[in-house]
Amino acid sequence: MSDPLDRIAAALERLAPPPPPVPDLAAHPAYVWHRGFLQPARAFAPLPLAELVGIEAQKATLLENVRRLANGLPAHDALLWGARGTGKSALSKAAVAAIQAEGGKIALIEAQADALDTLPALFALIDGSDRAFVIFLDDLGFDAASDGRALRSQLEGGAEARPANARLFVTSNRRHLIPRNLEEQSSAINPRDSIDDNLALSDRFGLSLGFHAIDQDTYVEIVRTYAADHGLPFDAAEAINWATRRGSRSGRVAWQYVVDLAGRSGKQL
């Protein structure tokens, strides 16, 4: 007679739903990597590049990098860092959509920050595809250098580094992904070793793009662009008052104002 635990495990396995089928890697503009399975994104509708105002240099640089990847040319992993709501995530998605509109064979795969240990399985799945992929990790950050070592090995230098047709695009509020403090210099025997360990992760990104807090004129221009594209009335003073009450000026706050404006105007976005 088999062990009761073996019988219970076998029964649970029979009851468990089968894993979802692997989607066609050429059929969808974006996918989600969740719990070790790849699924088509239910909706992929990034903002048009023209609506991302005030980040022209970052836009041009990232767009060219995505274009190279789609064309099978050498391209960089990218770290987009900086202030909240300044367009890091929006630009990552919009750049992929723009190259898709040009006919580029590329898709975006969004993975959660807690899925780093499953990325090798994703790499194995997409390796050999004739399509390129941007692996998008949003709002990533680590409490200590040791927490980021799995990502370091996947960027370069590890046995499970990402395949040639995939690059990692990571957004973070921190330039080096790991917080810096004065204690690291006083507690280490060799302070430089501690600092180098913290910087080693961000150094592995060939492309590092900074996004900074915007001034009032740029904020107003962002609102003006959104309003014009959606046929909404525009009042600069009201838009400024909205940002003042929120205590922040950013592309995200500008979009939130436009959502409120559209609701009040009875219009869809």
Short mmCIF file of N, CA, C and O in Angstrom, two decimals, residues 99-220:
data_model
loop_
_atom_site.label_atom_id
_atom_site.label_comp_id
_atom_site.label_asym_id
_atom_site.label_seq_id
_atom_site.Cartn_x
_atom_site.Cartn_y
_atom_site.Cartn_z
N ILE A 99 7.38 51.48 -31.52
CA ILE A 99 8.15 50.62 -32.43
C ILE A 99 7.25 49.55 -33.04
O ILE A 99 7.42 49.17 -34.20
N GLN A 100 6.28 49.07 -32.29
CA GLN A 100 5.30 48.15 -32.87
C GLN A 100 4.56 48.82 -34.01
O GLN A 100 4.30 48.20 -35.06
N ALA A 101 4.20 50.10 -33.85
CA ALA A 101 3.50 50.84 -34.90
C ALA A 101 4.36 51.01 -36.14
O ALA A 101 3.83 51.16 -37.25
N GLU A 102 5.68 51.01 -35.97
CA GLU A 102 6.59 51.07 -37.11
C GLU A 102 6.74 49.72 -37.80
O GLU A 102 7.41 49.63 -38.83
N GLY A 103 6.14 48.68 -37.22
CA GLY A 103 6.28 47.34 -37.78
C GLY A 103 7.35 46.50 -37.10
O GLY A 103 7.65 45.40 -37.56
N GLY A 104 7.91 47.01 -36.01
CA GLY A 104 8.96 46.27 -35.30
C GLY A 104 8.41 45.02 -34.63
O GLY A 104 7.31 45.03 -34.07
N LYS A 105 9.19 43.95 -34.67
CA LYS A 105 8.79 42.68 -34.06
C LYS A 105 9.26 42.67 -32.61
O LYS A 105 10.33 42.15 -32.29
N ILE A 106 8.44 43.24 -31.77
CA ILE A 106 8.80 43.38 -30.36
C ILE A 106 7.54 43.40 -29.52
O ILE A 106 6.47 43.82 -30.00
N ALA A 107 7.65 42.92 -28.28
CA ALA A 107 6.52 42.95 -27.34
C ALA A 107 7.06 43.26 -25.96
O ALA A 107 8.25 43.14 -25.69
N LEU A 108 6.15 43.67 -25.10
CA LEU A 108 6.49 43.97 -23.71
C LEU A 108 5.98 42.83 -22.83
O LEU A 108 4.87 42.34 -23.02
N ILE A 109 6.81 42.41 -21.88
CA ILE A 109 6.40 41.44 -20.88
C ILE A 109 6.57 42.08 -19.51
O ILE A 109 7.69 42.43 -19.12
N GLU A 110 5.48 42.28 -18.80
CA GLU A 110 5.55 42.89 -17.47
C GLU A 110 5.66 41.80 -16.42
O GLU A 110 4.87 40.85 -16.39
N ALA A 111 6.67 41.92 -15.57
CA ALA A 111 6.88 40.98 -14.47
C ALA A 111 6.88 41.74 -13.16
O ALA A 111 7.29 42.90 -13.10
N GLN A 112 6.42 41.09 -12.10
CA GLN A 112 6.39 41.72 -10.79
C GLN A 112 7.77 41.70 -10.16
O GLN A 112 8.60 40.84 -10.46
N ALA A 113 8.00 42.66 -9.27
CA ALA A 113 9.31 42.75 -8.64
C ALA A 113 9.65 41.52 -7.82
O ALA A 113 10.83 41.19 -7.65
N ASP A 114 8.63 40.79 -7.32
CA ASP A 114 8.90 39.61 -6.52
C ASP A 114 9.07 38.35 -7.37
O ASP A 114 9.13 37.24 -6.83
N ALA A 115 9.15 38.51 -8.69
CA ALA A 115 9.28 37.36 -9.58
C ALA A 115 10.69 37.19 -10.13
O ALA A 115 10.89 36.46 -11.09
N LEU A 116 11.67 37.84 -9.50
CA LEU A 116 13.03 37.79 -10.04
C LEU A 116 13.56 36.36 -10.12
O LEU A 116 14.27 36.02 -11.07
N ASP A 117 13.22 35.54 -9.13
CA ASP A 117 13.76 34.19 -9.12
C ASP A 117 13.15 33.31 -10.20
O ASP A 117 13.67 32.23 -10.49
N THR A 118 12.04 33.75 -10.83
CA THR A 118 11.42 32.97 -11.90
C THR A 118 11.81 33.46 -13.29
O THR A 118 11.40 32.86 -14.29
N LEU A 119 12.59 34.53 -13.36
CA LEU A 119 12.96 35.07 -14.68
C LEU A 119 13.73 34.07 -15.55
O LEU A 119 13.54 34.08 -16.77
N PRO A 120 14.61 33.23 -14.99
CA PRO A 120 15.26 32.25 -15.86
C PRO A 120 14.28 31.37 -16.62
O PRO A 120 14.52 31.01 -17.78
N ALA A 121 13.15 31.01 -15.99
CA ALA A 121 12.14 30.21 -16.69
C ALA A 121 11.52 31.01 -17.83
O ALA A 121 11.23 30.48 -18.91
N LEU A 122 11.30 32.31 -17.61
CA LEU A 122 10.78 33.17 -18.67
C LEU A 122 11.79 33.27 -19.81
O LEU A 122 11.42 33.20 -20.99
N PHE A 123 13.06 33.46 -19.47
CA PHE A 123 14.10 33.55 -20.50
C PHE A 123 14.14 32.29 -21.36
O PHE A 123 14.28 32.36 -22.58
N ALA A 124 14.01 31.13 -20.70
CA ALA A 124 14.02 29.87 -21.45
C ALA A 124 12.83 29.77 -22.40
O ALA A 124 12.92 29.22 -23.49
N LEU A 125 11.70 30.36 -21.97
CA LEU A 125 10.48 30.30 -22.77
C LEU A 125 10.59 31.14 -24.04
O LEU A 125 10.13 30.72 -25.11
N ILE A 126 11.20 32.31 -23.94
CA ILE A 126 11.24 33.22 -25.09
C ILE A 126 12.53 33.11 -25.89
O ILE A 126 12.62 33.66 -26.99
N ASP A 127 13.52 32.40 -25.36
CA ASP A 127 14.78 32.24 -26.07
C ASP A 127 14.53 31.50 -27.39
O ASP A 127 13.84 30.49 -27.42
N GLY A 128 15.07 32.01 -28.46
CA GLY A 128 14.89 31.38 -29.76
C GLY A 128 13.73 31.94 -30.56
O GLY A 128 13.61 31.65 -31.76
N SER A 129 12.86 32.72 -29.94
CA SER A 129 11.78 33.36 -30.69
C SER A 129 12.38 34.39 -31.64
O SER A 129 13.40 35.01 -31.35
N ASP A 130 11.74 34.56 -32.80
CA ASP A 130 12.23 35.56 -33.74
C ASP A 130 11.69 36.95 -33.43
O ASP A 130 11.85 37.89 -34.20
N ARG A 131 11.06 37.08 -32.27
CA ARG A 131 10.54 38.36 -31.80
C ARG A 131 11.38 38.84 -30.61
O ARG A 131 11.89 38.03 -29.84
N ALA A 132 11.53 40.13 -30.47
CA ALA A 132 12.27 40.69 -29.34
C ALA A 132 11.30 41.02 -28.21
O ALA A 132 10.10 41.25 -28.44
N PHE A 133 11.83 41.08 -26.98
CA PHE A 133 10.98 41.33 -25.82
C PHE A 133 11.65 42.30 -24.86
O PHE A 133 12.84 42.18 -24.56
N VAL A 134 10.86 43.26 -24.39
CA VAL A 134 11.26 44.13 -23.28
C VAL A 134 10.64 43.54 -22.02
O VAL A 134 9.41 43.44 -21.91
N ILE A 135 11.49 43.10 -21.09
CA ILE A 135 11.01 42.59 -19.80
C ILE A 135 10.92 43.79 -18.86
O ILE A 135 11.94 44.38 -18.49
N PHE A 136 9.71 44.15 -18.48
CA PHE A 136 9.46 45.39 -17.75
C PHE A 136 9.21 45.11 -16.28
O PHE A 136 8.29 44.37 -15.92
N LEU A 137 10.07 45.68 -15.41
CA LEU A 137 9.92 45.56 -13.96
C LEU A 137 9.72 46.97 -13.41
O LEU A 137 10.63 47.79 -13.46
N ASP A 138 8.54 47.22 -12.87
CA ASP A 138 8.18 48.56 -12.45
C ASP A 138 8.41 48.77 -10.96
O ASP A 138 8.15 47.88 -10.15
N ASP A 139 8.93 49.95 -10.62
CA ASP A 139 9.06 50.38 -9.23
C ASP A 139 9.88 49.39 -8.41
O ASP A 139 9.46 48.91 -7.36
N LEU A 140 11.08 49.11 -8.89
CA LEU A 140 11.95 48.13 -8.24
C LEU A 140 12.87 48.83 -7.25
O LEU A 140 13.35 49.93 -7.49
N GLY A 141 13.13 48.17 -6.14
CA GLY A 141 14.07 48.69 -5.16
C GLY A 141 14.43 47.59 -4.18
O GLY A 141 13.65 46.66 -3.96
N PHE A 142 15.62 47.67 -3.62
CA PHE A 142 16.09 46.66 -2.69
C PHE A 142 16.54 47.32 -1.40
O PHE A 142 17.08 48.43 -1.41
N ASP A 143 16.35 46.62 -0.29
CA ASP A 143 16.77 47.16 1.00
C ASP A 143 18.26 46.98 1.24
O ASP A 143 18.87 47.72 2.01
N ALA A 144 18.86 45.97 0.60
CA ALA A 144 20.28 45.71 0.78
C ALA A 144 20.87 45.19 -0.51
O ALA A 144 20.14 44.65 -1.37
N ALA A 145 22.18 45.33 -0.66
CA ALA A 145 22.85 44.89 -1.89
C ALA A 145 22.63 43.41 -2.15
O ALA A 145 22.48 42.98 -3.30
N SER A 146 22.59 42.61 -1.09
CA SER A 146 22.44 41.16 -1.27
C SER A 146 21.10 40.80 -1.89
O SER A 146 20.98 39.79 -2.59
N ASP A 147 20.08 41.64 -1.68
CA ASP A 147 18.75 41.36 -2.24
C ASP A 147 18.74 41.47 -3.76
O ASP A 147 17.87 40.88 -4.41
N GLY A 148 19.65 42.23 -4.32
CA GLY A 148 19.65 42.46 -5.76
C GLY A 148 20.59 41.57 -6.55
O GLY A 148 20.73 41.74 -7.75
N ARG A 149 21.21 40.60 -5.89
CA ARG A 149 22.22 39.80 -6.59
C ARG A 149 21.62 38.89 -7.66
O ARG A 149 22.26 38.60 -8.66
N ALA A 150 20.36 38.44 -7.45
CA ALA A 150 19.71 37.63 -8.48
C ALA A 150 19.55 38.42 -9.76
O ALA A 150 19.76 37.91 -10.87
N LEU A 151 19.17 39.70 -9.62
CA LEU A 151 19.03 40.55 -10.80
C LEU A 151 20.37 40.82 -11.44
O LEU A 151 20.49 40.84 -12.67
N ARG A 152 21.40 41.02 -10.64
CA ARG A 152 22.73 41.28 -11.19
C ARG A 152 23.18 40.14 -12.08
O ARG A 152 23.70 40.36 -13.18
N SER A 153 22.97 38.90 -11.66
CA SER A 153 23.42 37.77 -12.46
C SER A 153 22.63 37.62 -13.75
O SER A 153 23.13 37.11 -14.75
N GLN A 154 21.37 38.10 -13.74
CA GLN A 154 20.55 37.99 -14.94
C GLN A 154 20.85 39.10 -15.94
O GLN A 154 20.56 38.97 -17.13
N LEU A 155 21.39 40.20 -15.45
CA LEU A 155 21.78 41.27 -16.36
C LEU A 155 23.05 40.90 -17.12
O LEU A 155 23.11 41.06 -18.34
N GLU A 156 24.05 40.42 -16.40
CA GLU A 156 25.27 39.96 -17.04
C GLU A 156 26.13 39.26 -16.01
O GLU A 156 26.03 39.51 -14.82
N GLY A 157 26.94 38.35 -16.48
CA GLY A 157 27.87 37.70 -15.60
C GLY A 157 27.38 36.42 -14.95
O GLY A 157 28.14 35.75 -14.27
N GLY A 158 26.12 36.05 -15.17
CA GLY A 158 25.59 34.84 -14.57
C GLY A 158 25.29 33.78 -15.61
O GLY A 158 25.18 34.05 -16.81
N ALA A 159 25.13 32.54 -15.13
CA ALA A 159 24.84 31.44 -16.05
C ALA A 159 23.45 31.57 -16.67
O ALA A 159 23.19 31.04 -17.74
N GLU A 160 22.54 32.29 -16.00
CA GLU A 160 21.17 32.43 -16.49
C GLU A 160 20.90 33.84 -16.99
O GLU A 160 19.83 34.38 -16.77
N ALA A 161 21.87 34.47 -17.62
CA ALA A 161 21.68 35.81 -18.15
C ALA A 161 20.59 35.81 -19.23
O ALA A 161 20.34 34.79 -19.87
N ARG A 162 19.95 36.96 -19.40
CA ARG A 162 18.83 37.03 -20.35
C ARG A 162 19.31 36.77 -21.77
O ARG A 162 20.45 37.07 -22.12
N PRO A 163 18.44 36.18 -22.62
CA PRO A 163 18.83 35.86 -24.00
C PRO A 163 19.02 37.12 -24.84
O PRO A 163 18.64 38.22 -24.45
N ALA A 164 19.57 36.93 -26.03
CA ALA A 164 19.90 38.07 -26.89
C ALA A 164 18.68 38.83 -27.35
O ALA A 164 18.77 40.02 -27.66
N ASN A 165 17.51 38.19 -27.40
CA ASN A 165 16.30 38.86 -27.89
C ASN A 165 15.49 39.50 -26.75
O ASN A 165 14.34 39.88 -26.95
N ALA A 166 16.09 39.63 -25.58
CA ALA A 166 15.37 40.23 -24.44
C ALA A 166 16.27 41.21 -23.71
O ALA A 166 17.46 40.98 -23.55
N ARG A 167 15.67 42.31 -23.27
CA ARG A 167 16.37 43.27 -22.44
C ARG A 167 15.45 43.67 -21.28
O ARG A 167 14.23 43.72 -21.44
N LEU A 168 16.06 43.97 -20.15
CA LEU A 168 15.31 44.37 -18.97
C LEU A 168 15.19 45.88 -18.91
O LEU A 168 16.18 46.60 -19.03
N PHE A 169 13.96 46.37 -18.72
CA PHE A 169 13.70 47.78 -18.47
C PHE A 169 13.15 47.88 -17.05
O PHE A 169 12.09 47.33 -16.74
N VAL A 170 13.88 48.57 -16.19
CA VAL A 170 13.54 48.66 -14.78
C VAL A 170 13.29 50.11 -14.41
O VAL A 170 14.07 50.99 -14.79
N THR A 171 12.20 50.38 -13.69
CA THR A 171 11.97 51.73 -13.17
C THR A 171 12.16 51.71 -11.66
O THR A 171 11.86 50.72 -10.98
N SER A 172 12.67 52.82 -11.14
CA SER A 172 12.93 52.91 -9.71
C SER A 172 12.97 54.38 -9.29
O SER A 172 13.36 55.24 -10.08
N ASN A 173 12.58 54.65 -8.06
CA ASN A 173 12.74 55.99 -7.52
C ASN A 173 14.18 56.25 -7.09
O ASN A 173 14.55 57.39 -6.82
N ARG A 174 14.98 55.19 -7.02
CA ARG A 174 16.37 55.31 -6.57
C ARG A 174 17.32 55.14 -7.74
O ARG A 174 17.19 54.21 -8.53
N ARG A 175 18.31 55.99 -7.81
CA ARG A 175 19.26 55.93 -8.90
C ARG A 175 20.07 54.64 -8.89
O ARG A 175 20.43 54.09 -9.93
N HIS A 176 20.38 54.13 -7.70
CA HIS A 176 21.20 52.93 -7.59
C HIS A 176 20.42 51.71 -7.11
O HIS A 176 21.03 50.69 -6.77
N LEU A 177 19.08 51.83 -7.05
CA LEU A 177 18.18 50.75 -6.66
C LEU A 177 18.29 50.35 -5.19
O LEU A 177 17.40 49.71 -4.64
N ILE A 178 19.39 50.72 -4.53
CA ILE A 178 19.64 50.36 -3.15
C ILE A 178 19.86 51.64 -2.36
O ILE A 178 20.62 52.51 -2.81
N PRO A 179 19.23 51.81 -1.19
CA PRO A 179 19.42 53.05 -0.43
C PRO A 179 20.85 53.21 0.03
O PRO A 179 21.53 52.24 0.35
N ARG A 180 21.30 54.45 0.05
CA ARG A 180 22.65 54.78 0.52
C ARG A 180 22.56 55.50 1.84
O ARG A 180 21.68 56.31 2.06
N ASN A 181 23.50 55.24 2.75
CA ASN A 181 23.56 55.98 4.00
C ASN A 181 24.99 56.06 4.48
O ASN A 181 25.87 55.32 4.03
N LEU A 182 25.23 56.95 5.42
CA LEU A 182 26.59 57.16 5.92
C LEU A 182 27.10 55.98 6.72
O LEU A 182 28.31 55.76 6.80
N GLU A 183 26.20 55.19 7.31
CA GLU A 183 26.65 54.08 8.13
C GLU A 183 27.44 53.04 7.35
O GLU A 183 28.32 52.39 7.88
N GLU A 184 27.11 52.90 6.04
CA GLU A 184 27.82 51.89 5.26
C GLU A 184 29.31 52.22 5.16
O GLU A 184 30.14 51.33 5.01
N GLN A 185 29.66 53.50 5.26
CA GLN A 185 31.06 53.89 5.17
C GLN A 185 31.79 53.72 6.50
O GLN A 185 32.97 53.47 6.54
N SER A 186 31.05 53.87 7.61
CA SER A 186 31.70 53.78 8.91
C SER A 186 31.75 52.36 9.45
O SER A 186 32.62 52.02 10.24
N SER A 187 30.81 51.49 9.00
CA SER A 187 30.75 50.15 9.55
C SER A 187 31.63 49.16 8.81
O SER A 187 32.03 48.14 9.35
N ALA A 188 31.94 49.42 7.54
CA ALA A 188 32.73 48.47 6.76
C ALA A 188 34.22 48.62 7.07
O ALA A 188 34.71 49.71 7.35
N ILE A 189 34.94 47.49 7.00
CA ILE A 189 36.39 47.54 7.19
C ILE A 189 37.01 48.37 6.08
O ILE A 189 37.87 49.22 6.31
N ASN A 190 36.55 48.12 4.88
CA ASN A 190 36.97 48.93 3.74
C ASN A 190 35.71 49.61 3.19
O ASN A 190 34.92 48.97 2.51
N PRO A 191 35.47 50.88 3.52
CA PRO A 191 34.23 51.54 3.09
C PRO A 191 34.00 51.44 1.59
O PRO A 191 32.87 51.37 1.12
N ARG A 192 35.06 51.45 0.80
CA ARG A 192 34.89 51.41 -0.65
C ARG A 192 34.26 50.10 -1.10
O ARG A 192 33.49 50.07 -2.06
N ASP A 193 34.56 48.99 -0.40
CA ASP A 193 33.96 47.72 -0.77
C ASP A 193 32.45 47.76 -0.64
O ASP A 193 31.72 47.27 -1.49
N SER A 194 31.97 48.36 0.45
CA SER A 194 30.52 48.45 0.67
C SER A 194 29.86 49.32 -0.39
O SER A 194 28.80 48.98 -0.92
N ILE A 195 30.48 50.44 -0.70
CA ILE A 195 29.91 51.34 -1.71
C ILE A 195 29.90 50.67 -3.07
O ILE A 195 28.91 50.72 -3.80
N ASP A 196 31.00 50.00 -3.44
CA ASP A 196 31.08 49.33 -4.74
C ASP A 196 30.03 48.24 -4.86
O ASP A 196 29.45 48.04 -5.93
N ASP A 197 29.76 47.52 -3.76
CA ASP A 197 28.75 46.46 -3.81
C ASP A 197 27.38 47.04 -4.08
O ASP A 197 26.58 46.48 -4.83
N ASN A 198 27.08 48.19 -3.49
CA ASN A 198 25.78 48.83 -3.71
C ASN A 198 25.63 49.37 -5.13
O ASN A 198 24.54 49.39 -5.70
N LEU A 199 26.74 49.85 -5.70
CA LEU A 199 26.69 50.42 -7.04
C LEU A 199 26.76 49.37 -8.14
O LEU A 199 26.45 49.66 -9.29
N ALA A 200 27.18 48.15 -7.79
CA ALA A 200 27.41 47.12 -8.81
C ALA A 200 26.15 46.79 -9.59
O ALA A 200 26.21 46.46 -10.77
N LEU A 201 24.98 46.89 -8.96
CA LEU A 201 23.73 46.56 -9.65
C LEU A 201 23.40 47.59 -10.70
O LEU A 201 23.17 47.27 -11.87
N SER A 202 23.37 48.87 -10.32
CA SER A 202 23.01 49.91 -11.29
C SER A 202 24.04 50.02 -12.40
O SER A 202 23.71 50.38 -13.54
N ASP A 203 25.29 49.69 -12.12
CA ASP A 203 26.34 49.74 -13.14
C ASP A 203 26.12 48.73 -14.25
O ASP A 203 26.68 48.88 -15.34
N ARG A 204 25.32 47.70 -14.01
CA ARG A 204 25.12 46.67 -15.01
C ARG A 204 24.11 47.08 -16.08
O ARG A 204 23.94 46.38 -17.07
N PHE A 205 23.40 48.18 -15.87
CA PHE A 205 22.50 48.69 -16.89
C PHE A 205 23.30 49.56 -17.86
O PHE A 205 23.91 50.55 -17.45
N GLY A 206 23.28 49.19 -19.13
CA GLY A 206 24.02 49.99 -20.11
C GLY A 206 23.41 51.35 -20.34
O GLY A 206 24.09 52.28 -20.79
N LEU A 207 22.12 51.48 -20.02
CA LEU A 207 21.42 52.74 -20.22
C LEU A 207 20.77 53.15 -18.91
O LEU A 207 19.99 52.40 -18.32
N SER A 208 21.12 54.34 -18.42
CA SER A 208 20.55 54.87 -17.19
C SER A 208 19.98 56.26 -17.49
O SER A 208 20.71 57.17 -17.86
N LEU A 209 18.66 56.39 -17.34
CA LEU A 209 17.97 57.64 -17.69
C LEU A 209 17.35 58.24 -16.44
O LEU A 209 16.55 57.59 -15.75
N GLY A 210 17.69 59.49 -16.16
CA GLY A 210 17.16 60.18 -15.00
C GLY A 210 15.91 60.98 -15.34
O GLY A 210 15.84 61.62 -16.39
N PHE A 211 14.92 60.97 -14.44
CA PHE A 211 13.68 61.72 -14.59
C PHE A 211 13.53 62.60 -13.35
O PHE A 211 13.52 62.09 -12.23
N HIS A 212 13.42 63.89 -13.57
CA HIS A 212 13.50 64.82 -12.45
C HIS A 212 12.18 65.58 -12.28
O HIS A 212 11.34 65.65 -13.19
N ALA A 213 12.02 66.14 -11.09
CA ALA A 213 10.81 66.92 -10.81
C ALA A 213 10.66 68.05 -11.84
O ALA A 213 11.65 68.66 -12.26
N ILE A 214 9.44 68.31 -12.24
CA ILE A 214 9.19 69.28 -13.31
C ILE A 214 8.81 70.64 -12.72
O ILE A 214 8.29 70.73 -11.60
N ASP A 215 9.04 71.68 -13.50
CA ASP A 215 8.64 73.02 -13.06
C ASP A 215 7.19 73.30 -13.46
O ASP A 215 6.54 72.49 -14.15
N GLN A 216 6.69 74.45 -13.05
CA GLN A 216 5.29 74.76 -13.29
C GLN A 216 4.97 74.90 -14.77
O GLN A 216 3.91 74.43 -15.23
N ASP A 217 5.86 75.50 -15.54
CA ASP A 217 5.60 75.68 -16.97
C ASP A 217 5.48 74.33 -17.68
O ASP A 217 4.61 74.15 -18.55
N THR A 218 6.34 73.39 -17.32
CA THR A 218 6.27 72.07 -17.94
C THR A 218 5.00 71.35 -17.54
O THR A 218 4.35 70.70 -18.36
N TYR A 219 4.64 71.48 -16.27
CA TYR A 219 3.39 70.86 -15.81
C TYR A 219 2.19 71.40 -16.59
O TYR A 219 1.33 70.63 -17.06
N VAL A 220 2.12 72.70 -16.75
CA VAL A 220 1.01 73.31 -17.50
C VAL A 220 1.01 72.83 -18.94
O VAL A 220 -0.06 72.56 -19.52
#
